[in-house]
Amino acid sequence: AQSVTQLDSQVPVFEEAPVELRCNYSSSVSVYLFWYVQYPNQGLQLLLKYLSGSTLVESINGFEAEFNKSQTSFHLRKPSVHISDTAEYFCAVARTNTGFQKLVFGTGTRLLVSP
Amino acid sequence: EPEVTQTPSHQVTQMGQEVILRCVPISNHLYFYWYRQILGQKVEFLVSFYNNEISEKSEIFDDQFSVERPDGSNFTLKIRSTKLEDSAMYFCASRRTADEQFFGPGTRLTVL
């Protein structure tokens, strides 16, 4: 079975400051890794994903995440946050060895950006 | 851009009543999912559906739950006799290939 740990339930940060949201996973098989973002009163949107290849993946809005197999981590970072980045961020994994790929989510980290 | 849609956005029901939550996945997608998120908790997998049958289900998905793809576009989740603890946001998702799942906006189910 897979599990995902997001140790920080809430991360307050000032606008234009850097931020890192931590994600660690546990799995006995290879996994794909995802970060989803949930803005208030909205559904889940894919932020970025790691399927294979370069371990550093980037989103179009300045977020990046690095897959570290030895540390089983997939931390999300942004060098300078905006007020509009305030949202809940979920890390998720899916097994690679099946076509059905249910997502296993972490408990989420609420990013609060203040002026 | 194609998107997953869900109706209704909010459903209020009495305990013991049946509810049907509806989803229209993206048209050329092959895999379909239901997840739920109890208020303040993480998103949990309920069931996956492929080739007109359930491919995997969680322990949450007991005999009170069923899914159906009655035509080429809709994907429904039925809860036969709702309980208070079924109150949650229910998300539908769909996927075409070994890639991201696209999520709908969710249906908030409130059981009184």
Tab-separated table of N, CA and C in Angstrom, chain B residues 2-112:
chain	number	residue	atom	x	y	z
B	2	PRO	N	-11.638	21.067	-22.580
B	2	PRO	CA	-12.626	20.141	-22.004
B	2	PRO	C	-12.447	20.019	-20.497
B	3	GLU	N	-13.563	19.787	-19.818
B	3	GLU	CA	-13.504	19.661	-18.375
B	3	GLU	C	-14.528	18.656	-17.881
B	4	VAL	N	-14.300	18.192	-16.667
B	4	VAL	CA	-15.228	17.290	-16.005
B	4	VAL	C	-16.291	18.144	-15.314
B	5	THR	N	-17.543	17.801	-15.512
B	5	THR	CA	-18.612	18.536	-14.846
B	5	THR	C	-19.354	17.613	-13.886
B	6	GLN	N	-19.913	18.234	-12.838
B	6	GLN	CA	-20.644	17.472	-11.833
B	6	GLN	C	-21.920	18.216	-11.463
B	7	THR	N	-22.982	17.448	-11.263
B	7	THR	CA	-24.244	18.019	-10.799
B	7	THR	C	-24.860	17.104	-9.746
B	8	PRO	N	-25.562	17.667	-8.755
B	8	PRO	CA	-25.635	19.101	-8.485
B	8	PRO	C	-24.367	19.581	-7.795
B	9	SER	N	-24.267	20.860	-7.583
B	9	SER	CA	-23.113	21.370	-6.844
B	9	SER	C	-23.291	21.142	-5.344
B	10	HIS	N	-24.547	21.151	-4.912
B	10	HIS	CA	-24.838	20.913	-3.498
B	10	HIS	C	-26.123	20.104	-3.404
B	11	GLN	N	-26.075	19.045	-2.619
B	11	GLN	CA	-27.233	18.179	-2.427
B	11	GLN	C	-27.466	18.020	-0.929
B	12	VAL	N	-28.690	18.330	-0.519
B	12	VAL	CA	-29.066	18.127	0.877
B	12	VAL	C	-30.103	17.012	0.923
B	13	THR	N	-29.924	16.054	1.808
B	13	THR	CA	-30.828	14.927	1.874
B	13	THR	C	-31.035	14.501	3.318
B	14	GLN	N	-32.100	13.771	3.538
B	14	GLN	CA	-32.372	13.232	4.861
B	14	GLN	C	-31.690	11.873	5.001
B	15	MET	N	-31.261	11.575	6.201
B	15	MET	CA	-30.659	10.282	6.483
B	15	MET	C	-31.588	9.154	6.037
B	16	GLY	N	-31.014	8.159	5.379
B	16	GLY	CA	-31.791	7.029	4.902
B	16	GLY	C	-32.282	7.169	3.468
B	17	GLN	N	-32.186	8.362	2.928
B	17	GLN	CA	-32.618	8.576	1.555
B	17	GLN	C	-31.533	8.175	0.559
B	18	GLU	N	-31.953	7.903	-0.649
B	18	GLU	CA	-31.028	7.589	-1.725
B	18	GLU	C	-30.628	8.875	-2.452
B	19	VAL	N	-29.362	8.958	-2.817
B	19	VAL	CA	-28.917	10.086	-3.628
B	19	VAL	C	-28.126	9.565	-4.825
B	20	ILE	N	-28.213	10.304	-5.895
B	20	ILE	CA	-27.417	10.012	-7.088
B	20	ILE	C	-26.626	11.262	-7.442
B	21	LEU	N	-25.332	11.099	-7.471
B	21	LEU	CA	-24.442	12.198	-7.857
B	21	LEU	C	-24.001	11.942	-9.299
B	22	ARG	N	-24.052	12.983	-10.081
B	22	ARG	CA	-23.809	12.816	-11.512
B	22	ARG	C	-22.534	13.515	-11.962
B	23	CYS	N	-21.902	12.903	-12.930
B	23	CYS	CA	-20.641	13.406	-13.464
B	23	CYS	C	-20.648	13.194	-14.976
B	24	VAL	N	-20.104	14.168	-15.683
B	24	VAL	CA	-19.846	13.986	-17.103
B	24	VAL	C	-18.342	14.098	-17.294
B	25	PRO	N	-17.672	12.961	-17.491
B	25	PRO	CA	-16.204	12.989	-17.681
B	25	PRO	C	-15.844	13.610	-19.029
B	26	ILE	N	-14.590	13.838	-19.232
B	26	ILE	CA	-14.105	14.322	-20.515
B	26	ILE	C	-14.320	13.222	-21.559
B	27	SER	N	-14.763	13.607	-22.733
B	27	SER	CA	-15.389	12.659	-23.655
B	27	SER	C	-14.485	11.528	-24.134
B	28	ASN	N	-13.218	11.725	-24.307
B	28	ASN	CA	-12.382	10.640	-24.825
B	28	ASN	C	-11.595	9.943	-23.715
B	29	HIS	N	-11.994	10.159	-22.484
B	29	HIS	CA	-11.324	9.503	-21.362
B	29	HIS	C	-11.872	8.108	-21.139
B	30	LEU	N	-11.022	7.253	-20.578
B	30	LEU	CA	-11.344	5.837	-20.464
B	30	LEU	C	-11.476	5.350	-19.027
B	31	TYR	N	-10.854	6.061	-18.109
B	31	TYR	CA	-10.859	5.652	-16.713
B	31	TYR	C	-11.627	6.698	-15.911
B	32	PHE	N	-12.433	6.223	-14.977
B	32	PHE	CA	-13.291	7.124	-14.219
B	32	PHE	C	-13.182	6.797	-12.738
B	33	TYR	N	-13.306	7.839	-11.932
B	33	TYR	CA	-13.057	7.690	-10.496
B	33	TYR	C	-14.054	8.527	-9.694
B	34	TRP	N	-14.302	8.063	-8.486
B	34	TRP	CA	-14.955	8.877	-7.472
B	34	TRP	C	-14.043	8.927	-6.249
B	35	TYR	N	-13.935	10.136	-5.717
B	35	TYR	CA	-13.219	10.380	-4.470
B	35	TYR	C	-14.150	11.175	-3.565
B	36	ARG	N	-13.852	11.166	-2.274
B	36	ARG	CA	-14.594	12.037	-1.388
B	36	ARG	C	-13.644	12.725	-0.416
B	37	GLN	N	-14.122	13.867	0.097
B	37	GLN	CA	-13.339	14.651	1.040
B	37	GLN	C	-14.275	15.111	2.143
B	38	ILE	N	-14.177	14.454	3.267
B	38	ILE	CA	-14.919	14.907	4.441
B	38	ILE	C	-14.303	16.214	4.899
B	39	LEU	N	-15.143	17.122	5.360
B	39	LEU	CA	-14.698	18.474	5.706
B	39	LEU	C	-13.470	18.446	6.609
B	40	GLY	N	-12.414	19.102	6.164
B	40	GLY	CA	-11.202	19.210	6.959
B	40	GLY	C	-10.279	18.017	6.878
B	41	GLN	N	-10.658	17.038	6.067
B	41	GLN	CA	-9.833	15.834	5.970
B	41	GLN	C	-9.273	15.676	4.558
B	42	LYS	N	-8.525	14.616	4.354
B	42	LYS	CA	-7.888	14.449	3.060
B	42	LYS	C	-8.845	13.832	2.051
B	43	VAL	N	-8.466	13.940	0.806
B	43	VAL	CA	-9.233	13.344	-0.273
B	43	VAL	C	-8.998	11.835	-0.259
B	44	GLU	N	-10.101	11.071	-0.303
B	44	GLU	CA	-10.000	9.609	-0.223
B	44	GLU	C	-10.580	8.972	-1.477
B	45	PHE	N	-9.902	7.975	-1.963
B	45	PHE	CA	-10.364	7.215	-3.111
B	45	PHE	C	-11.571	6.365	-2.732
B	46	LEU	N	-12.563	6.349	-3.589
B	46	LEU	CA	-13.720	5.469	-3.397
B	46	LEU	C	-13.692	4.306	-4.388
B	47	VAL	N	-13.633	4.633	-5.687
B	47	VAL	CA	-13.806	3.591	-6.684
B	47	VAL	C	-13.223	4.051	-8.013
B	48	SER	N	-12.730	3.077	-8.782
B	48	SER	CA	-12.314	3.348	-10.158
B	48	SER	C	-13.111	2.455	-11.092
B	49	PHE	N	-13.305	2.913	-12.309
B	49	PHE	CA	-14.227	2.251	-13.250
B	49	PHE	C	-13.581	2.292	-14.622
B	50	TYR	N	-13.528	1.129	-15.246
B	50	TYR	CA	-12.906	1.033	-16.570
B	50	TYR	C	-13.591	-0.064	-17.352
B	51	ASN	N	-13.856	0.189	-18.607
B	51	ASN	CA	-14.437	-0.819	-19.490
B	51	ASN	C	-15.748	-1.347	-18.913
B	52	ASN	N	-16.528	-0.419	-18.375
B	52	ASN	CA	-17.870	-0.714	-17.875
B	52	ASN	C	-17.911	-1.616	-16.649
B	53	GLU	N	-16.831	-1.623	-15.894
B	53	GLU	CA	-16.883	-2.354	-14.640
B	53	GLU	C	-15.945	-1.720	-13.621
B	54	ILE	N	-16.215	-2.012	-12.357
B	54	ILE	CA	-15.368	-1.516	-11.286
B	54	ILE	C	-14.017	-2.218	-11.367
B	55	SER	N	-12.945	-1.429	-11.377
B	55	SER	CA	-11.610	-2.004	-11.418
B	55	SER	C	-10.975	-2.060	-10.033
B	56	GLU	N	-11.340	-1.132	-9.189
B	56	GLU	CA	-10.830	-1.149	-7.820
B	56	GLU	C	-11.776	-0.343	-6.938
B	57	LYS	N	-11.918	-0.759	-5.695
B	57	LYS	CA	-12.729	0.004	-4.756
B	57	LYS	C	-12.093	-0.026	-3.385
B	58	SER	N	-12.366	0.994	-2.607
B	58	SER	CA	-11.813	1.065	-1.266
B	58	SER	C	-12.787	0.426	-0.275
B	59	GLU	N	-12.326	0.300	0.965
B	59	GLU	CA	-13.188	-0.286	1.995
B	59	GLU	C	-14.362	0.634	2.330
B	60	ILE	N	-14.235	1.911	1.974
B	60	ILE	CA	-15.355	2.835	2.182
B	60	ILE	C	-16.517	2.466	1.266
B	61	PHE	N	-16.197	1.995	0.097
B	61	PHE	CA	-17.186	1.706	-0.950
B	61	PHE	C	-17.874	0.387	-0.632
B	62	ASP	N	-18.820	0.433	0.310
B	62	ASP	CA	-19.517	-0.796	0.704
B	62	ASP	C	-20.780	-0.984	-0.140
B	63	ASP	N	-21.638	-1.877	0.301
B	63	ASP	CA	-22.821	-2.234	-0.485
B	63	ASP	C	-23.815	-1.090	-0.644
B	64	GLN	N	-23.650	-0.037	0.137
B	64	GLN	CA	-24.534	1.106	-0.003
B	64	GLN	C	-24.202	1.957	-1.223
B	65	PHE	N	-23.006	1.762	-1.763
B	65	PHE	CA	-22.545	2.549	-2.895
B	65	PHE	C	-22.621	1.736	-4.180
B	66	SER	N	-22.906	2.412	-5.260
B	66	SER	CA	-22.802	1.785	-6.573
B	66	SER	C	-22.457	2.857	-7.601
B	67	VAL	N	-21.865	2.417	-8.696
B	67	VAL	CA	-21.536	3.338	-9.782
B	67	VAL	C	-22.088	2.766	-11.073
B	68	GLU	N	-22.309	3.680	-12.008
B	68	GLU	CA	-22.890	3.273	-13.267
B	68	GLU	C	-22.473	4.258	-14.340
B	69	ARG	N	-22.314	3.716	-15.537
B	69	ARG	CA	-22.110	4.582	-16.690
B	69	ARG	C	-23.245	4.249	-17.649
B	70	PRO	N	-24.400	4.862	-17.437
B	70	PRO	CA	-25.618	4.442	-18.131
B	70	PRO	C	-25.608	4.719	-19.631
B	71	ASP	N	-24.799	5.680	-20.046
B	71	ASP	CA	-24.712	5.979	-21.480
B	71	ASP	C	-23.273	6.352	-21.778
B	72	GLY	N	-23.030	6.924	-22.930
B	72	GLY	CA	-21.653	7.201	-23.284
B	72	GLY	C	-21.061	8.417	-22.636
B	73	SER	N	-21.859	9.142	-21.824
B	73	SER	CA	-21.319	10.390	-21.306
B	73	SER	C	-21.397	10.503	-19.788
B	74	ASN	N	-22.435	9.960	-19.160
B	74	ASN	CA	-22.589	10.156	-17.720
B	74	ASN	C	-21.906	9.062	-16.906
B	75	PHE	N	-21.509	9.448	-15.708
B	75	PHE	CA	-20.926	8.498	-14.745
B	75	PHE	C	-21.521	8.866	-13.399
B	76	THR	N	-22.271	7.945	-12.794
B	76	THR	CA	-23.007	8.283	-11.581
B	76	THR	C	-22.537	7.490	-10.374
B	77	LEU	N	-22.695	8.118	-9.229
B	77	LEU	CA	-22.451	7.476	-7.939
B	77	LEU	C	-23.761	7.481	-7.185
B	78	LYS	N	-24.223	6.313	-6.775
B	78	LYS	CA	-25.460	6.198	-6.010
B	78	LYS	C	-25.139	5.758	-4.598
B	79	ILE	N	-25.741	6.448	-3.662
B	79	ILE	CA	-25.689	6.009	-2.263
B	79	ILE	C	-27.108	5.611	-1.894
B	80	ARG	N	-27.301	4.342	-1.561
B	80	ARG	CA	-28.649	3.793	-1.413
B	80	ARG	C	-29.381	4.316	-0.189
B	81	SER	N	-28.736	4.362	0.919
B	81	SER	CA	-29.361	4.791	2.170
B	81	SER	C	-28.335	5.629	2.915
B	82	THR	N	-28.454	6.938	2.751
B	82	THR	CA	-27.391	7.815	3.252
B	82	THR	C	-27.325	7.823	4.769
B	83	LYS	N	-26.103	7.985	5.263
B	83	LYS	CA	-25.844	8.117	6.694
B	83	LYS	C	-25.244	9.503	6.951
B	84	LEU	N	-25.295	9.916	8.189
B	84	LEU	CA	-24.734	11.224	8.525
B	84	LEU	C	-23.273	11.327	8.088
B	85	GLU	N	-22.554	10.226	8.273
B	85	GLU	CA	-21.121	10.236	7.957
B	85	GLU	C	-20.814	10.231	6.460
B	86	ASP	N	-21.849	10.169	5.633
B	86	ASP	CA	-21.642	10.301	4.189
B	86	ASP	C	-21.529	11.764	3.763
B	87	SER	N	-21.798	12.668	4.681
B	87	SER	CA	-21.661	14.088	4.366
B	87	SER	C	-20.215	14.386	4.011
B	88	ALA	N	-20.020	14.907	2.817
B	88	ALA	CA	-18.662	15.145	2.305
B	88	ALA	C	-18.772	15.833	0.960
B	89	MET	N	-17.613	16.228	0.442
B	89	MET	CA	-17.522	16.687	-0.941
B	89	MET	C	-17.130	15.477	-1.780
B	90	TYR	N	-17.871	15.219	-2.814
B	90	TYR	CA	-17.593	14.081	-3.687
B	90	TYR	C	-17.050	14.593	-5.016
B	91	PHE	N	-15.891	14.085	-5.369
B	91	PHE	CA	-15.240	14.492	-6.618
B	91	PHE	C	-15.240	13.346	-7.616
B	92	CYS	N	-15.585	13.669	-8.820
B	92	CYS	CA	-15.442	12.764	-9.942
B	92	CYS	C	-14.150	13.127	-10.672
B	93	ALA	N	-13.484	12.129	-11.234
B	93	ALA	CA	-12.279	12.380	-12.010
B	93	ALA	C	-12.252	11.437	-13.198
B	94	SER	N	-11.548	11.855	-14.239
B	94	SER	CA	-11.389	10.977	-15.398
B	94	SER	C	-9.980	11.101	-15.945
B	95	ARG	N	-9.592	10.073	-16.687
B	95	ARG	CA	-8.221	10.009	-17.193
B	95	ARG	C	-8.224	9.245	-18.494
B	96	ARG	N	-7.322	9.642	-19.397
B	96	ARG	CA	-7.250	8.919	-20.659
B	96	ARG	C	-6.086	7.937	-20.667
B	97	THR	N	-4.936	8.428	-20.303
B	97	THR	CA	-3.732	7.597	-20.393
B	97	THR	C	-3.037	7.574	-19.040
B	98	ALA	N	-1.832	7.070	-19.029
B	98	ALA	CA	-1.069	7.005	-17.779
B	98	ALA	C	-0.579	8.402	-17.429
B	99	ASP	N	-1.506	9.228	-17.041
B	99	ASP	CA	-1.183	10.634	-16.847
B	99	ASP	C	-2.148	11.210	-15.824
B	100	GLU	N	-2.321	12.488	-15.853
B	100	GLU	CA	-3.086	13.108	-14.785
B	100	GLU	C	-4.555	12.755	-14.834
B	101	GLN	N	-5.143	12.781	-13.655
B	101	GLN	CA	-6.584	12.666	-13.528
B	101	GLN	C	-7.147	14.084	-13.498
B	102	PHE	N	-8.195	14.303	-14.253
B	102	PHE	CA	-8.860	15.599	-14.273
B	102	PHE	C	-10.064	15.523	-13.345
B	103	PHE	N	-10.130	16.453	-12.427
B	103	PHE	CA	-11.177	16.437	-11.419
B	103	PHE	C	-12.294	17.421	-11.761
B	104	GLY	N	-13.507	17.037	-11.405
B	104	GLY	CA	-14.626	17.951	-11.477
B	104	GLY	C	-14.646	18.871	-10.269
B	105	PRO	N	-15.579	19.822	-10.258
B	105	PRO	CA	-15.634	20.804	-9.171
B	105	PRO	C	-16.205	20.262	-7.868
B	106	GLY	N	-16.798	19.061	-7.936
B	106	GLY	CA	-17.305	18.438	-6.721
B	106	GLY	C	-18.782	18.682	-6.484
B	107	THR	N	-19.374	17.757	-5.733
B	107	THR	CA	-20.739	17.902	-5.221
B	107	THR	C	-20.649	17.824	-3.710
B	108	ARG	N	-21.161	18.869	-3.076
B	108	ARG	CA	-21.188	18.838	-1.609
B	108	ARG	C	-22.467	18.150	-1.164
B	109	LEU	N	-22.329	17.018	-0.498
B	109	LEU	CA	-23.469	16.263	0.011
B	109	LEU	C	-23.608	16.519	1.500
B	110	THR	N	-24.791	16.961	1.874
B	110	THR	CA	-25.101	17.185	3.285
B	110	THR	C	-26.230	16.257	3.681
B	111	VAL	N	-25.991	15.389	4.649
B	111	VAL	CA	-26.991	14.447	5.134
B	111	VAL	C	-27.471	14.923	6.500
B	112	LEU	N	-28.778	15.149	6.601
B	112	LEU	CA	-29.343	15.670	7.855
B	112	LEU	C	-30.017	14.571	8.668
